[in-house]
Amino acid sequence: MTKENFPGWHGTTIIGVKKDGVVVIAGDGQVSLGQTVIKGTARKVRRLSPGGFDVVAGFAGSTADAFTLLERLETKLEATPGQLARASVELAKDWRTDKYLQKLEAMLIVTDGTDLFVITGAGDVLEPEHSVAAIGSGGNYALAAARGMMDSDRNSETVARDAMAIASDICVYTNGNLTVETIKGTTND
């Protein structure tokens, strides 16, 4: 399923916000085909527990592709328990070099409560500036809104929810049906 075969697929806004030792990943539930909403309650944020260490992941892009990547990430995390950075880099290397994985069209935001990363098919593992990451159709709207709220007294969940509300008001491919996962880490923000 390439963009050439299905050029009208749109959907998803995922945001990760790290503040005061708490990381929240929130995602909307919309999947659209052209001007039609196919589903409004998709769940694009998941909690994984490979090797007994909690990780929260959100995905944008093809669902089947994202699930393939989540399974690969779980395998990498089982091989390197508690080492999200290492597992993420290993996944990105595989994604970049494996001919099968290269065709996958998705992006991930992952966190263990301490680190927050965006993983892309270009081989990138990006640690976002300003402790906010966003991907998907409405990602730039959510990112801008969240960054504008980071110096307020709002906690990470409130920042994520408010940013997603703003994105859903602006982006026609984003709705307000949120899945929100919270994970605590260190306070070294």
Short mmCIF file of C-alpha atoms in Angstrom, two decimals:
data_model
loop_
_atom_site.label_atom_id
_atom_site.label_comp_id
_atom_site.label_asym_id
_atom_site.label_seq_id
_atom_site.Cartn_x
_atom_site.Cartn_y
_atom_site.Cartn_z
CA MET A 1 0.00 0.00 0.00
CA THR A 2 1.93 2.96 -1.23
CA LYS A 3 0.79 6.52 -1.51
CA GLU A 4 0.48 6.00 -5.24
CA ASN A 5 -2.05 3.20 -4.66
CA PHE A 6 -3.93 4.98 -1.87
CA PRO A 7 -3.15 8.68 -2.27
CA GLY A 8 -6.09 9.91 -0.19
CA TRP A 9 -5.29 8.21 3.13
CA HIS A 10 -4.87 10.76 5.91
CA GLY A 11 -5.18 10.71 9.62
CA THR A 12 -3.59 10.77 12.98
CA THR A 13 -2.00 13.26 15.23
CA ILE A 14 0.31 11.94 17.93
CA ILE A 15 2.02 14.11 20.53
CA GLY A 16 4.55 13.35 23.25
CA VAL A 17 5.04 15.83 26.10
CA LYS A 18 7.72 15.50 28.80
CA LYS A 19 7.39 17.78 31.80
CA ASP A 20 8.25 17.51 35.50
CA GLY A 21 9.29 13.87 35.26
CA VAL A 22 6.09 12.71 33.55
CA VAL A 23 5.77 11.86 29.87
CA VAL A 24 2.41 11.71 28.14
CA ILE A 25 1.76 10.39 24.67
CA ALA A 26 -1.66 11.23 23.25
CA GLY A 27 -3.17 10.33 19.91
CA ASP A 28 -6.44 11.07 18.18
CA GLY A 29 -8.71 8.42 16.76
CA GLN A 30 -9.36 9.57 13.21
CA VAL A 31 -8.58 7.70 10.02
CA SER A 32 -9.71 9.39 6.81
CA LEU A 33 -9.88 8.44 3.15
CA GLY A 34 -10.07 11.60 1.10
CA GLN A 35 -12.90 13.65 2.53
CA THR A 36 -14.47 10.73 4.37
CA VAL A 37 -13.81 9.71 7.96
CA ILE A 38 -13.42 5.92 7.86
CA LYS A 39 -13.03 5.51 11.61
CA GLY A 40 -13.11 7.98 14.46
CA THR A 41 -12.03 5.77 17.35
CA ALA A 42 -8.77 4.17 16.23
CA ARG A 43 -6.29 3.48 19.05
CA LYS A 44 -2.82 4.64 17.97
CA VAL A 45 -1.11 4.84 21.34
CA ARG A 46 0.01 1.62 23.06
CA ARG A 47 1.74 0.58 26.25
CA LEU A 48 4.38 -2.11 25.82
CA SER A 49 6.11 -4.02 28.62
CA PRO A 50 8.94 -6.04 27.09
CA GLY A 51 11.22 -7.52 29.71
CA GLY A 52 9.14 -5.92 32.47
CA PHE A 53 10.05 -2.35 31.48
CA ASP A 54 7.16 -0.10 30.47
CA VAL A 55 7.38 1.79 27.18
CA VAL A 56 4.64 3.89 25.60
CA ALA A 57 4.51 4.22 21.82
CA GLY A 58 2.31 6.21 19.46
CA PHE A 59 2.25 5.79 15.70
CA ALA A 60 1.25 7.71 12.62
CA GLY A 61 0.96 6.21 9.16
CA SER A 62 -0.17 2.84 7.95
CA THR A 63 -1.57 0.78 10.82
CA ALA A 64 -0.22 -2.53 9.55
CA ASP A 65 3.20 -0.96 9.02
CA ALA A 66 3.13 0.59 12.48
CA PHE A 67 2.24 -2.73 14.12
CA THR A 68 5.15 -4.36 12.30
CA LEU A 69 7.45 -1.68 13.69
CA LEU A 70 6.00 -1.99 17.20
CA GLU A 71 6.63 -5.75 17.12
CA ARG A 72 10.21 -5.14 15.97
CA LEU A 73 10.69 -2.54 18.71
CA GLU A 74 9.41 -5.00 21.32
CA THR A 75 11.91 -7.59 20.06
CA LYS A 76 14.74 -5.04 20.30
CA LEU A 77 13.63 -4.06 23.82
CA GLU A 78 13.52 -7.71 24.91
CA ALA A 79 17.12 -8.08 23.69
CA THR A 80 18.19 -4.88 25.52
CA PRO A 81 15.84 -4.58 28.54
CA GLY A 82 15.50 -1.07 29.91
CA GLN A 83 17.59 0.48 27.12
CA LEU A 84 15.11 2.40 24.98
CA ALA A 85 17.76 4.49 23.23
CA ARG A 86 19.74 1.45 22.15
CA ALA A 87 16.63 -0.45 21.03
CA SER A 88 15.41 2.59 19.08
CA VAL A 89 18.72 3.00 17.27
CA GLU A 90 18.78 -0.72 16.43
CA LEU A 91 15.22 -0.48 15.06
CA ALA A 92 16.10 2.60 13.00
CA LYS A 93 19.17 0.85 11.57
CA ASP A 94 17.10 -2.17 10.57
CA TRP A 95 14.36 0.05 9.16
CA ARG A 96 16.90 1.94 7.06
CA THR A 97 18.80 -1.09 5.75
CA ASP A 98 16.23 -3.93 5.50
CA LYS A 99 14.56 -3.92 2.07
CA TYR A 100 11.24 -5.15 3.53
CA LEU A 101 11.19 -2.59 6.33
CA GLN A 102 12.19 0.26 3.99
CA LYS A 103 8.75 0.06 2.40
CA LEU A 104 6.93 0.64 5.69
CA GLU A 105 5.14 3.96 5.91
CA ALA A 106 4.83 4.95 9.54
CA MET A 107 6.54 6.98 12.25
CA LEU A 108 6.78 6.32 15.97
CA ILE A 109 7.01 8.40 19.13
CA VAL A 110 8.34 6.28 22.00
CA THR A 111 9.14 6.88 25.66
CA ASP A 112 10.17 4.98 28.75
CA GLY A 113 9.33 7.93 30.98
CA THR A 114 12.90 9.21 30.85
CA ASP A 115 13.73 9.42 27.16
CA LEU A 116 11.37 10.65 24.43
CA PHE A 117 12.20 9.78 20.81
CA VAL A 118 10.77 10.08 17.32
CA ILE A 119 11.79 7.13 15.13
CA THR A 120 11.57 7.51 11.35
CA GLY A 121 12.08 5.29 8.34
CA ALA A 122 14.97 7.49 7.24
CA GLY A 123 17.06 5.96 10.03
CA ASP A 124 16.49 8.83 12.45
CA VAL A 125 16.12 8.57 16.21
CA LEU A 126 15.36 12.13 17.22
CA GLU A 127 15.23 13.46 20.75
CA PRO A 128 12.98 16.49 20.42
CA GLU A 129 13.90 19.97 21.54
CA HIS A 130 11.74 21.61 24.17
CA SER A 131 10.53 18.18 25.44
CA VAL A 132 7.71 17.99 22.89
CA ALA A 133 7.40 15.75 19.82
CA ALA A 134 4.50 15.45 17.39
CA ILE A 135 3.88 13.47 14.21
CA GLY A 136 1.05 12.92 11.76
CA SER A 137 -1.33 15.10 9.80
CA GLY A 138 -1.96 17.53 12.63
CA GLY A 139 1.44 17.11 14.23
CA ASN A 140 2.73 20.59 13.45
CA TYR A 141 -0.39 22.21 14.92
CA ALA A 142 -0.16 20.13 18.09
CA LEU A 143 3.58 20.77 18.36
CA ALA A 144 3.19 24.54 18.08
CA ALA A 145 0.35 24.60 20.59
CA ALA A 146 2.23 22.42 23.11
CA ARG A 147 5.43 24.42 22.83
CA GLY A 148 3.45 27.56 23.56
CA MET A 149 2.12 25.98 26.78
CA MET A 150 5.32 24.43 28.14
CA ASP A 151 6.19 27.43 30.32
CA SER A 152 2.71 27.52 31.86
CA ASP A 153 1.70 25.80 35.09
CA ARG A 154 -0.06 23.05 33.12
CA ASN A 155 1.16 19.49 33.69
CA SER A 156 2.25 17.24 30.82
CA GLU A 157 -1.15 15.60 30.40
CA THR A 158 -2.98 18.93 30.31
CA VAL A 159 -0.48 20.31 27.78
CA ALA A 160 -0.94 17.23 25.58
CA ARG A 161 -4.75 17.28 25.80
CA ASP A 162 -4.98 21.03 25.18
CA ALA A 163 -2.56 20.84 22.25
CA MET A 164 -4.55 17.98 20.72
CA ALA A 165 -7.76 20.00 21.15
CA ILE A 166 -6.19 22.89 19.25
CA ALA A 167 -4.91 20.56 16.52
CA SER A 168 -8.35 18.95 16.15
CA ASP A 169 -9.91 22.40 15.73
CA ILE A 170 -7.48 23.24 12.89
CA CYS A 171 -6.68 19.96 11.10
CA VAL A 172 -9.57 18.21 9.35
CA TYR A 173 -7.66 14.91 9.65
CA THR A 174 -7.57 15.07 13.47
CA ASN A 175 -10.43 14.50 15.91
CA GLY A 176 -10.91 14.83 19.65
CA ASN A 177 -11.24 11.11 20.46
CA LEU A 178 -8.02 10.75 22.40
CA THR A 179 -6.04 7.83 23.71
CA VAL A 180 -3.69 9.08 26.41
CA GLU A 181 -0.93 7.09 28.12
CA THR A 182 1.18 8.48 30.96
CA ILE A 183 4.51 7.18 32.22
CA LYS A 184 6.72 8.56 34.98
CA GLY A 185 10.46 8.91 34.66
CA THR A 186 13.10 11.18 36.04
CA THR A 187 12.75 14.89 36.72
CA ASN A 188 15.82 15.82 34.62
CA ASP A 189 13.74 17.57 31.96
#
